[in-house]
Coordinates of C-alpha atoms (C1' of nucleotides) in Angstrom, one line a residue:
Chain A
X5 CA -2.6 -0.4 -71.5
X6 CA 0.1 2.1 -72.2
X7 CA 0.4 5.0 -69.9
X8 CA 2.2 8.0 -71.5
X9 CA 1.9 11.6 -72.4
X10 CA -1.2 13.4 -71.0
X11 CA -2.5 10.2 -69.4
X12 CA 0.6 9.7 -67.2
X13 CA 0.7 13.3 -66.3
X14 CA -2.8 13.0 -64.9
X15 CA -1.9 10.1 -62.6
X16 CA 1.3 11.9 -61.5
X17 CA -0.5 15.1 -60.6
X18 CA -3.3 13.3 -58.8
X19 CA -1.0 11.1 -56.7
X20 CA 1.1 14.0 -55.7
X21 CA -2.0 15.8 -54.5
X22 CA -3.2 12.6 -52.8
X23 CA 0.1 12.3 -50.9
X24 CA -0.7 15.6 -49.2
X25 CA -4.5 15.7 -49.1
X26 CA -5.7 12.1 -48.7
X27 CA -8.6 11.9 -46.4
X28 CA -8.0 9.9 -43.2
X29 CA -10.7 7.3 -43.1
X30 CA -11.1 4.4 -40.6
X31 CA -10.6 1.7 -43.2
X32 CA -7.5 3.3 -44.8
X33 CA -4.0 2.2 -43.7
X34 CA -2.3 5.0 -41.8
X35 CA -0.2 7.3 -44.0
X36 CA 3.3 6.0 -44.7
X37 CA 2.4 2.3 -44.1
X38 CA 1.5 -0.4 -46.5
X39 CA -0.6 -2.4 -44.1
X40 CA -4.0 -3.1 -45.5
X41 CA -6.2 -5.8 -44.1
X42 CA -8.2 -7.3 -47.0
X43 CA -11.1 -8.0 -44.6
X44 CA -11.4 -4.3 -43.6
X45 CA -11.0 -3.2 -47.2
X46 CA -13.7 -5.6 -48.4
X47 CA -16.0 -4.7 -45.5
X48 CA -15.7 -1.0 -46.1
X49 CA -16.2 -1.3 -49.9
X50 CA -19.4 -3.3 -49.4
X51 CA -20.7 -0.8 -46.9
X52 CA -19.8 2.1 -49.1
X53 CA -21.8 0.8 -52.1
X54 CA -24.2 3.6 -52.9
X55 CA -23.7 4.9 -49.4
X56 CA -21.9 8.0 -48.0
X57 CA -18.7 7.9 -46.0
X58 CA -20.4 9.7 -43.1
X59 CA -23.2 7.1 -42.9
X60 CA -20.7 4.2 -43.0
X61 CA -18.4 5.4 -40.3
X62 CA -20.3 4.2 -37.2
X63 CA -21.4 0.9 -38.9
X64 CA -17.8 0.1 -39.8
X65 CA -16.7 0.8 -36.2
X66 CA -19.4 -1.5 -34.8
X67 CA -18.8 -4.3 -37.3
X68 CA -15.0 -4.4 -36.8
X69 CA -15.5 -4.3 -33.0
X70 CA -18.1 -7.1 -33.0
X71 CA -16.4 -9.2 -35.7
X72 CA -12.7 -8.2 -36.1
X73 CA -11.9 -11.0 -38.6
X74 CA -13.6 -12.7 -41.5
X75 CA -13.6 -15.9 -39.4
X76 CA -15.6 -14.2 -36.6
X77 CA -18.0 -12.6 -39.1
X78 CA -18.5 -16.0 -40.8
X79 CA -19.4 -17.5 -37.4
X80 CA -22.0 -14.8 -36.5
X81 CA -25.7 -15.4 -36.3
X82 CA -27.7 -14.2 -39.3
X83 CA -30.1 -12.2 -37.2
X84 CA -27.2 -10.4 -35.3
X85 CA -25.6 -9.3 -38.6
X86 CA -29.0 -8.1 -40.1
X87 CA -29.8 -6.2 -36.9
X88 CA -26.3 -4.6 -37.0
X89 CA -26.9 -3.5 -40.6
X90 CA -30.3 -2.0 -39.8
X91 CA -30.6 1.5 -41.0
X92 CA -27.8 1.3 -43.6
X93 CA -30.1 0.2 -46.4
X94 CA -29.8 -2.2 -49.4
X95 CA -30.2 -5.2 -47.1
X96 CA -29.2 -7.7 -49.8
X97 CA -25.7 -6.4 -49.1
X98 CA -25.8 -7.7 -45.5
X99 CA -27.0 -11.2 -46.6
X100 CA -24.3 -11.3 -49.3
X101 CA -21.8 -10.1 -46.8
X102 CA -22.4 -13.1 -44.6
X103 CA -22.5 -15.5 -47.6
X104 CA -19.2 -14.0 -48.8
X105 CA -17.5 -14.3 -45.4
X106 CA -18.6 -17.9 -45.1
X107 CA -17.4 -18.6 -48.6
X108 CA -14.0 -17.1 -47.9
X109 CA -13.6 -19.3 -44.7
X110 CA -15.1 -22.4 -46.3
X111 CA -13.6 -22.3 -49.8
X112 CA -10.5 -20.1 -49.5
X113 CA -9.0 -21.1 -46.1
X114 CA -10.0 -17.7 -44.6
X115 CA -8.0 -15.6 -47.1
X116 CA -9.6 -13.3 -49.6
X117 CA -8.6 -14.1 -53.3
X118 CA -6.0 -11.6 -54.4
X119 CA -7.1 -11.2 -58.0
X120 CA -10.1 -9.5 -59.6
X121 CA -11.2 -12.7 -61.1
X122 CA -11.1 -14.6 -57.9
X123 CA -12.8 -11.8 -56.0
X124 CA -15.5 -11.4 -58.6
X125 CA -16.7 -14.9 -57.8
X126 CA -17.8 -14.0 -54.3
X127 CA -21.3 -13.0 -53.3
X128 CA -21.9 -9.3 -53.4
X129 CA -18.6 -8.6 -55.1
X130 CA -19.2 -7.0 -58.5
X131 CA -16.9 -5.4 -61.0
X132 CA -16.3 -2.3 -58.9
X133 CA -15.7 -4.0 -55.6
X134 CA -13.4 -6.7 -57.1
X135 CA -11.3 -4.0 -58.7
X136 CA -11.2 -1.9 -55.6
X137 CA -10.1 -4.7 -53.3
X138 CA -7.6 -6.0 -55.8
X139 CA -6.0 -2.6 -56.1
X140 CA -6.3 -1.3 -52.5
X141 CA -5.7 -4.5 -50.5
X142 CA -3.4 -6.3 -52.9
X143 CA -1.7 -3.6 -54.9
X144 CA -2.9 -5.0 -58.2
X145 CA -3.4 -2.8 -61.2
X146 CA -7.1 -2.7 -61.7
X147 CA -9.5 -0.2 -63.3
X148 CA -11.7 1.0 -60.5
X149 CA -14.8 2.8 -61.7
X150 CA -17.4 4.1 -59.3
X151 CA -19.7 7.1 -59.6
X152 CA -16.9 9.4 -58.6
X153 CA -14.6 8.1 -61.2
X154 CA -17.3 8.2 -63.8
X155 CA -17.8 11.9 -63.1
X156 CA -14.1 12.8 -62.9
X157 CA -13.3 10.9 -66.2
X158 CA -16.4 12.3 -68.0
X159 CA -15.1 15.8 -67.1
X160 CA -11.5 15.1 -67.9
X161 CA -12.4 14.0 -71.4
X162 CA -15.6 16.0 -71.8
X163 CA -17.5 12.9 -72.6
X164 CA -21.0 14.1 -73.5
X165 CA -22.7 10.8 -74.2
X166 CA -25.4 10.4 -71.6
X167 CA -25.1 7.8 -68.9
X168 CA -25.5 4.9 -68.8
X169 CA -24.6 4.6 -72.5
X170 CA -21.3 6.3 -71.8
X171 CA -20.1 3.6 -69.4
X172 CA -17.9 1.8 -71.9
X173 CA -16.2 5.0 -73.1
X174 CA -15.7 6.1 -69.5
X175 CA -14.2 2.8 -68.5
X176 CA -11.8 2.9 -71.5
X177 CA -10.7 6.4 -70.6
X178 CA -10.2 5.3 -66.9
X179 CA -8.1 2.4 -68.1
X180 CA -5.9 4.8 -70.1
X181 CA -5.1 7.0 -67.0
X182 CA -4.7 4.2 -64.5
X183 CA -1.0 3.8 -63.7
X184 CA 0.8 0.4 -63.3
X185 CA 2.1 1.4 -59.9
X186 CA 0.1 2.6 -56.9
X187 CA -3.2 1.6 -58.5
X188 CA -4.9 1.4 -55.1
X189 CA -3.8 4.9 -54.2
X190 CA -4.8 6.1 -57.6
X191 CA -8.3 4.7 -57.2
X192 CA -8.7 6.2 -53.8
X193 CA -7.3 9.5 -55.0
X194 CA -9.9 9.6 -57.8
X195 CA -12.6 8.9 -55.3
X196 CA -11.3 11.6 -52.9
X197 CA -11.2 14.1 -55.8
X198 CA -14.8 13.3 -56.8
X199 CA -16.0 13.5 -53.2
X200 CA -14.3 16.7 -52.2
X201 CA -13.3 18.8 -55.3
X202 CA -14.9 17.4 -58.5
X203 CA -18.3 17.3 -56.9
X204 CA -21.6 16.9 -58.8
X205 CA -22.6 20.5 -58.3
X206 CA -20.3 23.5 -57.9
X207 CA -17.0 21.7 -58.4
X208 CA -14.0 23.5 -56.9
X209 CA -12.0 23.7 -60.1
X210 CA -9.9 26.5 -58.7
X211 CA -8.1 24.1 -56.3
X212 CA -8.2 21.0 -58.6
X213 CA -4.8 19.4 -59.3
X214 CA -6.1 18.2 -62.7
X215 CA -7.7 21.4 -64.1
X216 CA -4.9 22.0 -66.6
X217 CA -5.6 18.5 -68.1
X218 CA -9.4 18.8 -67.8
X219 CA -11.4 19.2 -71.0
X220 CA -14.5 20.2 -69.1
X221 CA -12.6 22.9 -67.2
X222 CA -12.0 24.5 -70.6
X223 CA -15.8 24.7 -71.2
X224 CA -18.3 27.2 -69.9
X225 CA -19.9 24.7 -67.6
X226 CA -17.7 21.9 -66.2
X227 CA -20.6 20.7 -64.0
X228 CA -22.6 19.8 -67.1
X229 CA -20.6 16.5 -67.2
X230 CA -21.5 13.7 -67.0
X231 CA -24.7 14.0 -69.0
X232 CA -27.4 11.8 -67.5
X233 CA -30.6 10.3 -68.9
X234 CA -33.8 11.8 -67.5
X235 CA -35.2 9.9 -64.6
X236 CA -38.6 8.5 -64.4
X237 CA -41.3 9.5 -61.9
X238 CA -41.7 7.6 -58.6
X239 CA -45.1 6.0 -58.1
X240 CA -46.9 6.4 -54.8
X241 CA -48.0 3.4 -52.8
X242 CA -50.2 2.9 -49.8
X243 CA -50.0 0.2 -47.1
X244 CA -51.3 -0.6 -43.6
X245 CA -49.2 -1.6 -40.6
X246 CA -50.2 -3.0 -37.3
X247 CA -48.8 -2.4 -33.8
X248 CA -50.0 -5.4 -31.8
X249 CA -49.2 -5.1 -28.1
X250 CA -49.5 -7.7 -25.3
X251 CA -48.1 -7.5 -21.8
X252 CA -45.3 -5.0 -22.6
X253 CA -44.4 -6.8 -25.9
X254 CA -45.0 -6.0 -29.5
X255 CA -45.5 -8.5 -32.3
X256 CA -42.7 -8.5 -34.9
X257 CA -42.5 -10.5 -38.1
X258 CA -39.5 -11.3 -40.3
X259 CA -39.8 -10.3 -43.9
X260 CA -39.0 -12.7 -46.7
X261 CA -35.3 -13.0 -47.7
X262 CA -35.9 -11.7 -51.2
X263 CA -37.4 -8.3 -52.1
X264 CA -37.7 -5.1 -50.2
X265 CA -36.3 -5.0 -46.7
X266 CA -35.6 -8.7 -47.2
X267 CA -34.7 -10.7 -44.1
X268 CA -35.4 -7.8 -41.7
X269 CA -37.6 -7.7 -38.7
X270 CA -40.7 -5.6 -39.2
X271 CA -44.2 -4.7 -38.0
X272 CA -46.8 -6.9 -39.8
X273 CA -48.2 -5.0 -42.7
X274 CA -50.4 -5.4 -45.7
X275 CA -49.3 -5.5 -49.4
X276 CA -48.3 -2.0 -50.6
X277 CA -49.8 -0.7 -53.8
X278 CA -52.3 1.8 -55.3
X279 CA -55.2 0.4 -53.3
X280 CA -54.0 -2.7 -51.4
X281 CA -56.3 -5.2 -49.8
X282 CA -55.9 -5.2 -46.1
X283 CA -57.2 -7.3 -43.2
X284 CA -55.7 -6.9 -39.7
X285 CA -53.8 -10.1 -38.6
X286 CA -56.0 -10.5 -35.5
X287 CA -59.5 -9.6 -34.4
X288 CA -59.2 -6.8 -31.9
X289 CA -60.3 -3.3 -31.0
X290 CA -58.2 -1.2 -33.3
X291 CA -57.2 2.4 -33.0
X292 CA -56.0 4.1 -36.1
X293 CA -53.3 6.8 -36.1
X294 CA -54.4 10.1 -37.6
X295 CA -51.4 10.4 -39.9
X296 CA -49.6 7.7 -41.9
X297 CA -45.8 7.4 -41.9
X298 CA -44.4 8.6 -45.2
X299 CA -41.2 7.1 -46.5
X300 CA -39.3 7.3 -49.8
X301 CA -37.6 4.3 -51.3
X302 CA -35.5 4.1 -54.3
X303 CA -38.3 3.6 -56.8
X304 CA -41.5 4.5 -55.0
X305 CA -42.8 6.5 -52.1
X306 CA -45.0 4.9 -49.4
X307 CA -47.7 6.1 -47.0
X308 CA -48.1 3.5 -44.3
X309 CA -51.3 3.8 -42.3
X310 CA -50.8 2.5 -38.7
X311 CA -53.3 0.8 -36.4
X312 CA -52.7 -0.4 -32.9
X313 CA -54.4 -2.7 -30.5
X314 CA -53.9 -4.6 -27.2
X315 CA -54.4 -8.3 -27.0
X316 CA -55.5 -10.2 -23.9
X317 CA -53.1 -12.7 -22.3
X318 CA -52.7 -15.9 -24.4
X319 CA -54.0 -14.3 -27.7
X320 CA -51.8 -14.7 -30.8
X321 CA -52.0 -12.9 -34.1
X322 CA -52.2 -15.1 -37.3
X323 CA -49.0 -16.2 -38.9
X324 CA -45.4 -16.5 -37.7
X325 CA -43.8 -13.9 -35.5
X326 CA -42.3 -13.1 -32.1
X327 CA -43.2 -11.0 -29.1
X328 CA -40.5 -8.4 -28.6
X329 CA -40.1 -6.4 -25.4
X330 CA -41.2 -2.8 -26.1
X331 CA -38.6 -1.3 -23.8
X332 CA -35.9 -3.0 -25.9
X333 CA -37.3 -2.2 -29.3
X334 CA -34.1 -0.4 -30.3
X335 CA -32.3 -3.7 -30.3
X336 CA -34.7 -5.3 -32.8
X337 CA -32.8 -4.0 -35.8
X338 CA -35.8 -2.5 -37.5
X339 CA -35.2 -0.8 -40.9
X340 CA -35.8 2.9 -40.9
X341 CA -39.4 2.7 -42.2
X342 CA -40.5 0.6 -39.2
X343 CA -38.3 2.4 -36.7
X344 CA -40.2 5.6 -37.7
X345 CA -43.5 3.7 -37.5
X346 CA -42.6 2.7 -33.9
X347 CA -41.9 6.4 -33.1
X348 CA -45.3 7.4 -34.6
X349 CA -47.1 4.9 -32.4
X350 CA -45.1 6.1 -29.3
X351 CA -46.1 9.7 -30.0
X352 CA -49.7 8.7 -30.5
X353 CA -49.8 6.9 -27.2
X354 CA -48.2 9.8 -25.4
X355 CA -50.7 12.2 -26.9
X356 CA -53.6 10.1 -25.7
X357 CA -52.1 9.6 -22.2
X358 CA -51.8 13.3 -21.9
X359 CA -55.4 13.8 -22.7
X360 CA -56.5 11.3 -19.9
Chain B
dC25 C1' -29.8 -2.9 -71.0
dA26 C1' -33.6 -2.2 -67.5
dT27 C1' -35.4 -2.9 -63.0
dC28 C1' -35.2 -3.6 -58.2
dC29 C1' -33.1 -2.5 -54.0
dG30 C1' -32.6 2.2 -48.6
dT31 C1' -31.3 5.9 -46.5
dG32 C1' -29.6 10.4 -45.0
dG33 C1' -27.5 14.7 -46.2
dG34 C1' -26.8 18.8 -49.1
dC35 C1' -28.5 22.6 -51.5
Chain C
dT29 C1' -39.3 21.7 -49.7
dG30 C1' -38.3 18.7 -53.2
dC31 C1' -34.8 16.9 -55.7
dC32 C1' -30.2 15.0 -56.4
dC33 C1' -26.9 12.0 -55.1
dA34 C1' -23.8 8.2 -53.0
dA35 C1' -16.9 3.7 -52.9
dG36 C1' -23.1 -1.0 -57.0
dG37 C1' -24.9 -5.9 -57.3
dA38 C1' -28.2 -9.3 -58.7
dT39 C1' -31.3 -10.7 -62.0

DNA sequence: CATCCGTGGGC
DNA sequence: TGCCCAAGGAT
């Protein structure tokens, strides 16, 4: 695409601002250097999918310490990687992360493809991540469009078509302002701008380097862009979960690879729904907690009723699982819902002990 | 194009 | 407090 006139002015002003104000982030090459490890760029981009910079920080540090290279990650145990990802959410990313690392080692001699097309063929790498890695790690011109870029571009050009229908127009406009040189810096500069100045609410237009070129700034309400389709209501679901204890251990199961919390360790639980059928996984003297654990997922909210029991030596619940030492439950890699269920059981036990 | 898939922080 | 939102991808 040609870059000229107003379009090139935007890139120039943004890059000049970025040269002074770029955020220092753990996965970014230090200022003034061109070093960029494709493994670290890819790892950070996958972690940052639908996830905030603040949440990713400690996970990125732990992953790069445990697995400094793609070869080492490819050789890791599945359960270790899933446990290290616990709490970060969208667990299909962790499964795809491992598949991708192994594909890079097996099919690409341990080196990430350096083109969008090549990257796009890897598990967990979609249009955004392929463009971001191609631009940031390999200096390729690529049109990088994430939610920040969507917002910035929709405002720059006052695109009032509601999302997601506006995606094609936004992408075309992003293409027009993407420079041939420094495409990686440009992409990161757009994302920095969206994260710190051109924010969803109360954008700081007064300090924005692009306000002279921004069609939304010229309107009464720049924050009205982008326009979004109304969202649908979240249904409520109910479920039952079981804390089964035996000799200092608790019974944990592994959830199926596909679906919600796929591949993660968990407490055994019933189906979740409007009025789910439920039968405890073992015949025992059950004590029910007074309050369920409430948790909100992307497309529904859940109230998980909890029940706990002790088993005698030698007794086993139905189905497949493992006895996990309770004093090391923090190492089980439970997703947040079940980590909170564990906390609720602990509080319930403490309350009863205090009464005795 | 719509749906499914987590979680924590900000206001 | 409830709602919005985030460096999206797979199906």
